[in-house]
Short mmCIF file of C-alpha atoms and ligand atoms in Angstrom, two decimals:
data_model
loop_
_atom_site.label_atom_id
_atom_site.label_comp_id
_atom_site.label_asym_id
_atom_site.label_seq_id
_atom_site.Cartn_x
_atom_site.Cartn_y
_atom_site.Cartn_z
CA UNK A 8 0.48 -20.95 8.40
CA UNK A 9 -2.71 -20.97 5.78
CA UNK A 10 -4.34 -18.20 7.29
CA UNK A 11 -5.28 -16.97 3.70
CA UNK A 12 -5.26 -20.34 1.68
CA UNK A 13 -6.86 -20.56 -1.42
CA UNK A 14 -7.05 -16.63 -1.80
CA UNK A 15 -5.55 -14.60 -5.05
CA UNK A 16 -3.65 -11.56 -3.82
CA UNK A 17 -2.66 -8.45 -5.67
CA UNK A 18 -0.28 -6.20 -4.49
CA UNK A 19 0.57 -3.10 -6.20
CA UNK A 20 4.13 -1.60 -5.49
CA UNK A 21 5.15 -5.20 -4.22
CA UNK A 22 8.74 -4.95 -5.02
CA UNK A 23 10.07 -2.87 -2.28
CA UNK A 24 9.34 -2.00 1.27
CA UNK A 25 6.06 -2.64 2.78
CA UNK A 26 4.77 -4.24 -0.31
CA UNK A 27 7.38 -6.62 -0.53
CA UNK A 28 6.79 -7.75 3.06
CA UNK A 29 3.08 -7.97 2.38
CA UNK A 30 3.74 -10.41 -0.75
CA UNK A 31 6.21 -12.48 1.17
CA UNK A 32 4.00 -12.75 4.16
CA UNK A 33 0.39 -13.48 2.09
CA UNK A 34 2.45 -16.04 0.09
CA UNK A 35 3.94 -17.69 3.30
CA UNK A 36 0.26 -17.70 4.66
CA UNK A 37 -1.08 -19.85 1.49
CA UNK A 38 -2.30 -16.81 -1.05
CA UNK A 39 -1.29 -16.79 -4.61
CA UNK A 40 0.30 -13.76 -5.23
CA UNK A 41 0.43 -11.52 -8.10
CA UNK A 42 3.63 -9.50 -7.02
CA UNK A 43 2.98 -5.88 -9.26
CA UNK A 44 5.36 -3.10 -9.60
CA UNK A 45 7.05 -0.63 -12.09
CA UNK A 46 10.65 -2.17 -10.95
CA UNK A 47 10.54 -5.34 -12.76
CA UNK A 48 14.05 -6.93 -11.72
CA UNK A 49 13.19 -6.64 -7.75
CA UNK A 50 9.46 -7.53 -8.63
CA UNK A 51 10.53 -10.74 -10.18
CA UNK A 52 12.85 -11.62 -7.36
CA UNK A 53 10.04 -11.14 -4.81
CA UNK A 54 8.01 -13.57 -6.79
CA UNK A 55 10.77 -15.80 -7.21
CA UNK A 56 11.50 -15.82 -3.59
CA UNK A 57 8.27 -16.83 -2.81
CA UNK A 58 8.01 -19.91 -5.20
CA UNK A 59 11.18 -21.09 -3.89
CA UNK A 60 9.84 -21.00 -0.37
CA UNK A 61 7.11 -23.47 -1.45
CA UNK A 62 4.44 -20.68 -2.32
CA UNK A 63 2.65 -19.58 -5.47
CA UNK A 64 3.56 -16.23 -7.16
CA UNK A 65 4.22 -14.65 -10.33
CA UNK A 66 5.16 -10.93 -11.27
CA UNK A 67 3.57 -8.36 -13.34
CA UNK A 68 4.34 -4.98 -14.70
CA UNK A 69 1.72 -2.60 -13.35
CA UNK A 70 1.99 1.12 -13.44
CA UNK A 71 -1.12 2.36 -11.16
CA UNK A 72 -1.78 5.30 -13.09
CA UNK A 73 -2.45 3.37 -16.33
CA UNK A 74 -5.99 1.86 -16.55
CA UNK A 75 -5.15 -0.11 -19.51
CA UNK A 76 -2.45 -1.79 -17.98
CA UNK A 77 -4.27 -2.52 -14.88
CA UNK A 78 -7.49 -3.98 -16.72
CA UNK A 79 -4.98 -6.13 -18.65
CA UNK A 80 -2.85 -7.25 -15.99
CA UNK A 81 -5.91 -8.24 -13.28
CA UNK A 82 -7.55 -10.29 -16.11
CA UNK A 83 -4.22 -12.08 -16.73
CA UNK A 84 -4.01 -12.56 -13.07
CA UNK A 85 -7.36 -13.84 -12.80
CA UNK A 86 -6.95 -16.39 -15.91
CA UNK A 87 -3.73 -17.52 -14.42
CA UNK A 88 -4.57 -17.94 -10.56
CA UNK A 89 -8.55 -17.69 -10.63
CA UNK A 90 -10.72 -14.56 -9.32
CA UNK A 91 -9.03 -11.99 -7.10
CA UNK A 92 -9.74 -11.90 -3.44
CA UNK A 93 -7.41 -9.74 -1.58
CA UNK A 94 -6.09 -6.18 -3.19
CA UNK A 95 -3.30 -4.48 -1.35
CA UNK A 96 -3.22 -0.70 -2.43
CA UNK A 97 0.23 -0.25 -1.53
CA UNK A 98 2.07 1.56 -4.32
CA UNK A 99 2.59 5.47 -3.24
CA UNK A 100 5.04 8.22 -3.33
CA UNK A 101 6.23 11.03 -1.04
CA UNK A 102 6.49 13.55 -3.78
CA UNK A 103 7.77 17.14 -3.53
CA UNK A 104 8.51 18.52 0.14
CA UNK A 105 8.03 21.81 -0.36
CA UNK A 106 5.32 24.61 1.41
CA UNK A 107 2.14 24.89 -0.23
CA UNK A 108 2.85 28.31 -1.84
CA UNK A 109 6.23 26.97 -3.53
CA UNK A 110 4.36 23.75 -4.98
CA UNK A 111 3.83 23.61 -9.03
CA UNK A 112 0.57 21.96 -10.25
CA UNK A 113 2.60 19.22 -11.88
CA UNK A 114 4.26 18.28 -8.26
CA UNK A 115 0.75 18.42 -6.73
CA UNK A 116 -0.74 16.23 -9.54
CA UNK A 117 2.04 13.72 -9.95
CA UNK A 118 1.42 12.86 -6.02
CA UNK A 119 -2.48 12.51 -6.37
CA UNK A 120 -2.20 10.75 -9.71
CA UNK A 121 -0.16 7.86 -7.89
CA UNK A 122 -1.59 7.89 -4.50
CA UNK A 123 -5.14 8.51 -5.07
CA UNK A 124 -6.00 7.78 -8.80
CA UNK A 125 -4.02 4.72 -8.62
CA UNK A 126 -5.98 3.49 -5.63
CA UNK A 127 -9.31 4.42 -7.48
CA UNK A 128 -8.47 2.70 -10.74
CA UNK A 129 -7.04 -0.47 -9.21
CA UNK A 130 -10.22 -0.88 -6.84
CA UNK A 131 -12.30 -0.09 -9.98
CA UNK A 132 -11.03 -2.74 -11.87
CA UNK A 133 -10.98 -5.67 -9.05
CA UNK A 134 -14.48 -5.10 -8.11
CA UNK A 135 -15.57 -7.42 -10.90
CA UNK A 136 -13.24 -10.17 -10.15
CA UNK A 137 -13.78 -9.90 -6.44
CA UNK A 138 -17.50 -10.66 -7.25
CA UNK A 139 -16.90 -13.34 -9.12
CA UNK A 140 -14.86 -14.71 -6.12
CA UNK A 141 -18.00 -14.14 -4.12
CA UNK A 142 -16.14 -12.05 -1.45
CA UNK A 143 -13.08 -9.54 -1.02
CA UNK A 144 -10.73 -7.66 0.80
CA UNK A 145 -9.29 -4.55 -0.27
CA UNK A 146 -6.46 -2.93 1.90
CA UNK A 147 -5.47 0.84 1.41
CA UNK A 148 -2.40 1.86 2.51
CA UNK A 149 -2.81 5.29 3.96
CA UNK A 150 -0.52 6.64 6.63
CA UNK A 151 -0.63 8.63 9.72
CA UNK A 152 -0.26 11.66 7.66
CA UNK A 153 -3.89 10.74 6.49
CA UNK A 154 -4.95 11.22 10.35
CA UNK A 155 -2.86 13.87 11.69
CA UNK A 156 -0.59 16.63 10.02
CA UNK A 157 2.83 17.90 10.17
CA UNK A 158 4.36 20.64 8.39
CA UNK A 159 5.79 18.99 5.23
CA UNK A 160 4.78 17.47 2.15
CA UNK A 161 1.36 18.94 1.66
CA UNK A 162 0.34 16.56 -1.37
CA UNK A 163 1.07 13.53 0.38
CA UNK A 164 -1.03 14.50 3.64
CA UNK A 165 -3.78 15.47 1.17
CA UNK A 166 -3.46 12.14 -0.94
CA UNK A 167 -3.42 9.83 2.29
CA UNK A 168 -6.64 11.65 3.64
CA UNK A 169 -8.39 10.83 0.55
CA UNK A 170 -7.46 7.55 0.76
CA UNK A 171 -8.91 7.12 4.18
CA UNK A 172 -12.38 8.63 3.30
CA UNK A 173 -12.26 6.44 -0.08
CA UNK A 174 -11.80 3.64 1.92
CA UNK A 175 -14.91 3.97 3.71
CA UNK A 176 -17.12 5.10 0.82
CA UNK A 177 -16.09 1.69 -1.28
CA UNK A 178 -16.93 -0.23 2.52
CA UNK A 179 -20.26 0.74 2.21
CA UNK A 180 -20.90 0.66 -1.41
CA UNK A 181 -19.36 -2.93 -1.66
CA UNK A 182 -20.80 -4.47 1.63
CA UNK A 183 -23.74 -6.01 0.06
CA UNK A 184 -21.20 -8.10 -2.24
CA UNK A 185 -19.31 -9.05 0.76
CA UNK A 186 -16.23 -7.00 -0.38
CA UNK A 187 -14.49 -5.34 2.60
CA UNK A 188 -12.60 -2.15 2.54
CA UNK A 189 -10.27 -0.75 5.08
CA UNK A 190 -7.19 1.48 5.40
CA UNK A 191 -3.93 0.92 7.35
CA UNK A 192 -2.01 4.09 9.04
CA UNK A 193 1.78 3.30 9.28
CA UNK A 194 3.94 5.99 11.05
CA UNK A 195 7.52 5.72 9.88
CA UNK A 196 8.58 2.55 8.63
CA UNK A 197 12.05 2.03 7.64
CA UNK A 198 11.66 1.35 3.80
CA UNK A 199 13.47 2.68 0.58
CA UNK A 200 10.74 5.46 0.29
CA UNK A 201 11.82 6.67 3.92
CA UNK A 202 15.61 6.26 3.43
CA UNK A 203 15.27 8.31 -0.19
CA UNK A 204 13.28 11.00 1.45
CA UNK A 205 15.97 11.34 4.56
CA UNK A 206 18.80 11.32 2.07
CA UNK A 207 16.93 14.52 0.29
CA UNK A 208 16.69 16.36 3.48
CA UNK A 209 20.37 15.64 5.04
CA UNK A 210 22.66 13.14 7.17
CA UNK A 211 20.46 10.06 7.01
CA UNK A 212 21.81 8.56 10.21
CA UNK A 213 21.29 11.83 12.17
CA UNK A 214 17.62 12.26 10.66
CA UNK A 215 16.79 8.42 11.43
CA UNK A 216 17.35 9.11 15.16
CA UNK A 217 15.09 12.18 15.19
CA UNK A 218 12.47 10.10 13.35
CA UNK A 219 12.84 7.22 16.20
CA UNK A 220 12.28 9.85 18.91
CA UNK A 221 9.02 10.62 17.38
CA UNK A 222 7.56 7.38 18.22
CA UNK A 223 6.72 6.62 21.90
CA UNK A 224 7.93 3.20 21.52
CA UNK A 225 11.40 4.46 20.67
CA UNK A 226 12.04 3.65 17.23
CA UNK A 227 10.67 3.79 13.48
CA UNK A 228 8.57 0.31 12.53
CA UNK A 229 9.94 -2.17 9.82
CA UNK A 230 8.29 -3.40 6.91
CA UNK A 231 6.88 -6.76 8.56
CA UNK A 232 4.91 -4.56 11.29
CA UNK A 233 2.59 -3.47 8.48
CA UNK A 234 2.48 -6.84 6.58
CA UNK A 235 1.21 -8.64 9.90
CA UNK A 236 -1.78 -6.15 9.50
CA UNK A 237 -2.24 -6.79 6.04
CA UNK A 238 -2.52 -10.47 6.57
CA UNK A 239 -5.13 -9.95 9.30
CA UNK A 240 -7.02 -7.68 7.04
CA UNK A 241 -6.79 -10.24 4.17
CA UNK A 242 -7.90 -13.10 6.08
CA UNK A 243 -11.22 -14.29 7.23
CA UNK A 244 -10.30 -13.39 10.93
CA UNK A 245 -11.42 -9.89 9.82
CA UNK A 246 -14.65 -10.93 8.19
CA UNK A 247 -16.61 -8.50 10.43
CA UNK A 248 -14.08 -5.56 9.94
CA UNK A 249 -14.80 -2.91 7.14
CA UNK A 250 -14.54 0.65 6.76
CA UNK A 251 -11.89 0.75 9.69
CA UNK A 252 -8.55 2.34 10.15
CA UNK A 253 -5.73 0.16 11.42
CA UNK A 254 -3.25 2.63 12.93
CA UNK A 255 0.04 0.89 13.39
CA UNK A 256 2.53 3.64 14.49
CA UNK A 257 4.56 2.87 17.73
CA UNK A 258 2.10 5.10 19.66
CA UNK A 259 3.04 8.31 17.11
CA UNK A 260 -0.76 9.61 17.03
CA UNK A 261 -1.34 9.03 20.86
CA UNK A 262 -0.07 12.43 21.35
P1 NAP B 12 8.59 2.29 -1.09
O1 NAP B 12 9.99 1.59 -0.46
O2 NAP B 12 8.90 3.30 -2.18
O3 NAP B 12 7.84 0.92 -1.96
C1 NAP B 12 6.95 1.44 -2.99
C2 NAP B 12 6.99 0.64 -4.32
O4 NAP B 12 5.88 0.68 -5.15
C3 NAP B 12 8.25 1.07 -4.82
O5 NAP B 12 8.61 -0.33 -5.64
C4 NAP B 12 7.91 2.09 -5.84
O6 NAP B 12 8.60 2.00 -7.14
C5 NAP B 12 6.51 1.57 -6.26
N1 NAP B 12 5.76 2.63 -7.02
C6 NAP B 12 5.84 3.76 -6.94
N2 NAP B 12 5.38 4.29 -7.96
C7 NAP B 12 4.31 3.29 -8.74
C8 NAP B 12 3.49 3.36 -9.67
N3 NAP B 12 3.03 4.74 -9.98
N4 NAP B 12 2.96 2.12 -9.94
C9 NAP B 12 3.53 0.99 -9.37
N5 NAP B 12 4.33 0.85 -8.66
C10 NAP B 12 5.00 2.06 -8.01
O7 NAP B 12 7.51 2.57 -0.35
P2 NAP B 12 6.85 1.94 1.24
O8 NAP B 12 7.83 2.80 2.04
O9 NAP B 12 7.10 0.57 1.14
O10 NAP B 12 5.47 2.47 1.21
C11 NAP B 12 4.52 1.82 0.58
C12 NAP B 12 3.14 2.58 0.72
O11 NAP B 12 3.04 2.63 2.39
C13 NAP B 12 2.83 3.87 0.22
O12 NAP B 12 1.60 3.94 0.04
C14 NAP B 12 3.65 4.81 1.59
O13 NAP B 12 2.76 6.09 1.47
C15 NAP B 12 2.74 4.13 2.62
N6 NAP B 12 3.42 4.29 3.81
C16 NAP B 12 4.79 4.04 4.01
C17 NAP B 12 5.08 4.65 5.07
C18 NAP B 12 6.79 4.59 5.48
O14 NAP B 12 7.20 5.07 6.43
N7 NAP B 12 7.33 3.85 4.86
C19 NAP B 12 4.48 5.39 6.23
C20 NAP B 12 3.10 5.45 6.08
C21 NAP B 12 2.49 5.06 4.81
P3 NAP B 12 10.17 3.29 -7.06
O15 NAP B 12 10.86 2.75 -6.06
O16 NAP B 12 10.44 3.15 -8.46
O17 NAP B 12 9.08 4.57 -6.77
#
């Protein structure tokens, strides 16, 4: 309890999956949590859950590709809770699953806009607030697909590779401001994103079994497996950690 007390956290894509788990755990550990998403009903429910469990949270509609919306939401969050010291750049999409030669420019751009430009814009607009807070932690959701490849979803791989290196550049640029930046690299985690992806590929139960076998620990992960890593990187326990890659993958990338 209290590992991130007195800190203000913004989580993008906080209504479902990993973002939701991060919001709930950050709230339980004492942060004031700005739950943001494009799914308003589910996002509000997450904020209500944190408040009804004795934490402090509110919901903002935030589309991560919309710079004006980010600017105004971050300014309102700071007014309500104080300067932001934790940003979890979590919102992300899988996008089109086609080989490179079949992809359209629109399909490519869509993934890059959400997964890469979204991280850039949210980071851009949080720096001022983190400087006012006196320190900060930026946590970017990359993926095992930002470290190793697989013969699928080419724009997703490109986007998560970009996020990995953007993190290191920002770690260097803002170290002097005591702002840390780290990336997290989950393997398959059972969330609506993965379920939706499997539904588009065939029988979900059979495909989940196949996914399980890709992980040496024998199964896909759950959102809390990643939320624990997020809380560590958000807290002062990781005060000497910046530019690092936290791989949480059940052994997927050992091979
Ligand atoms: P999820 O279950 O789909 O949840 C992501 C949330 O972000 C959803 O509420 C989604 O809304 C929202 N979102 C999508 N586009 C957005 C936008 N443009 N602006 C704001 N919010 C937006 O995803 P997840 O599995 O928890 O994944 C979270 C992050 O972890 C992503 O960056 C993902 O790439 C990364 N990751 C996930 C896994 C995994 O196996 N689950 C593995 C490695 C990395 P909609 O539902 O309307 O899209």
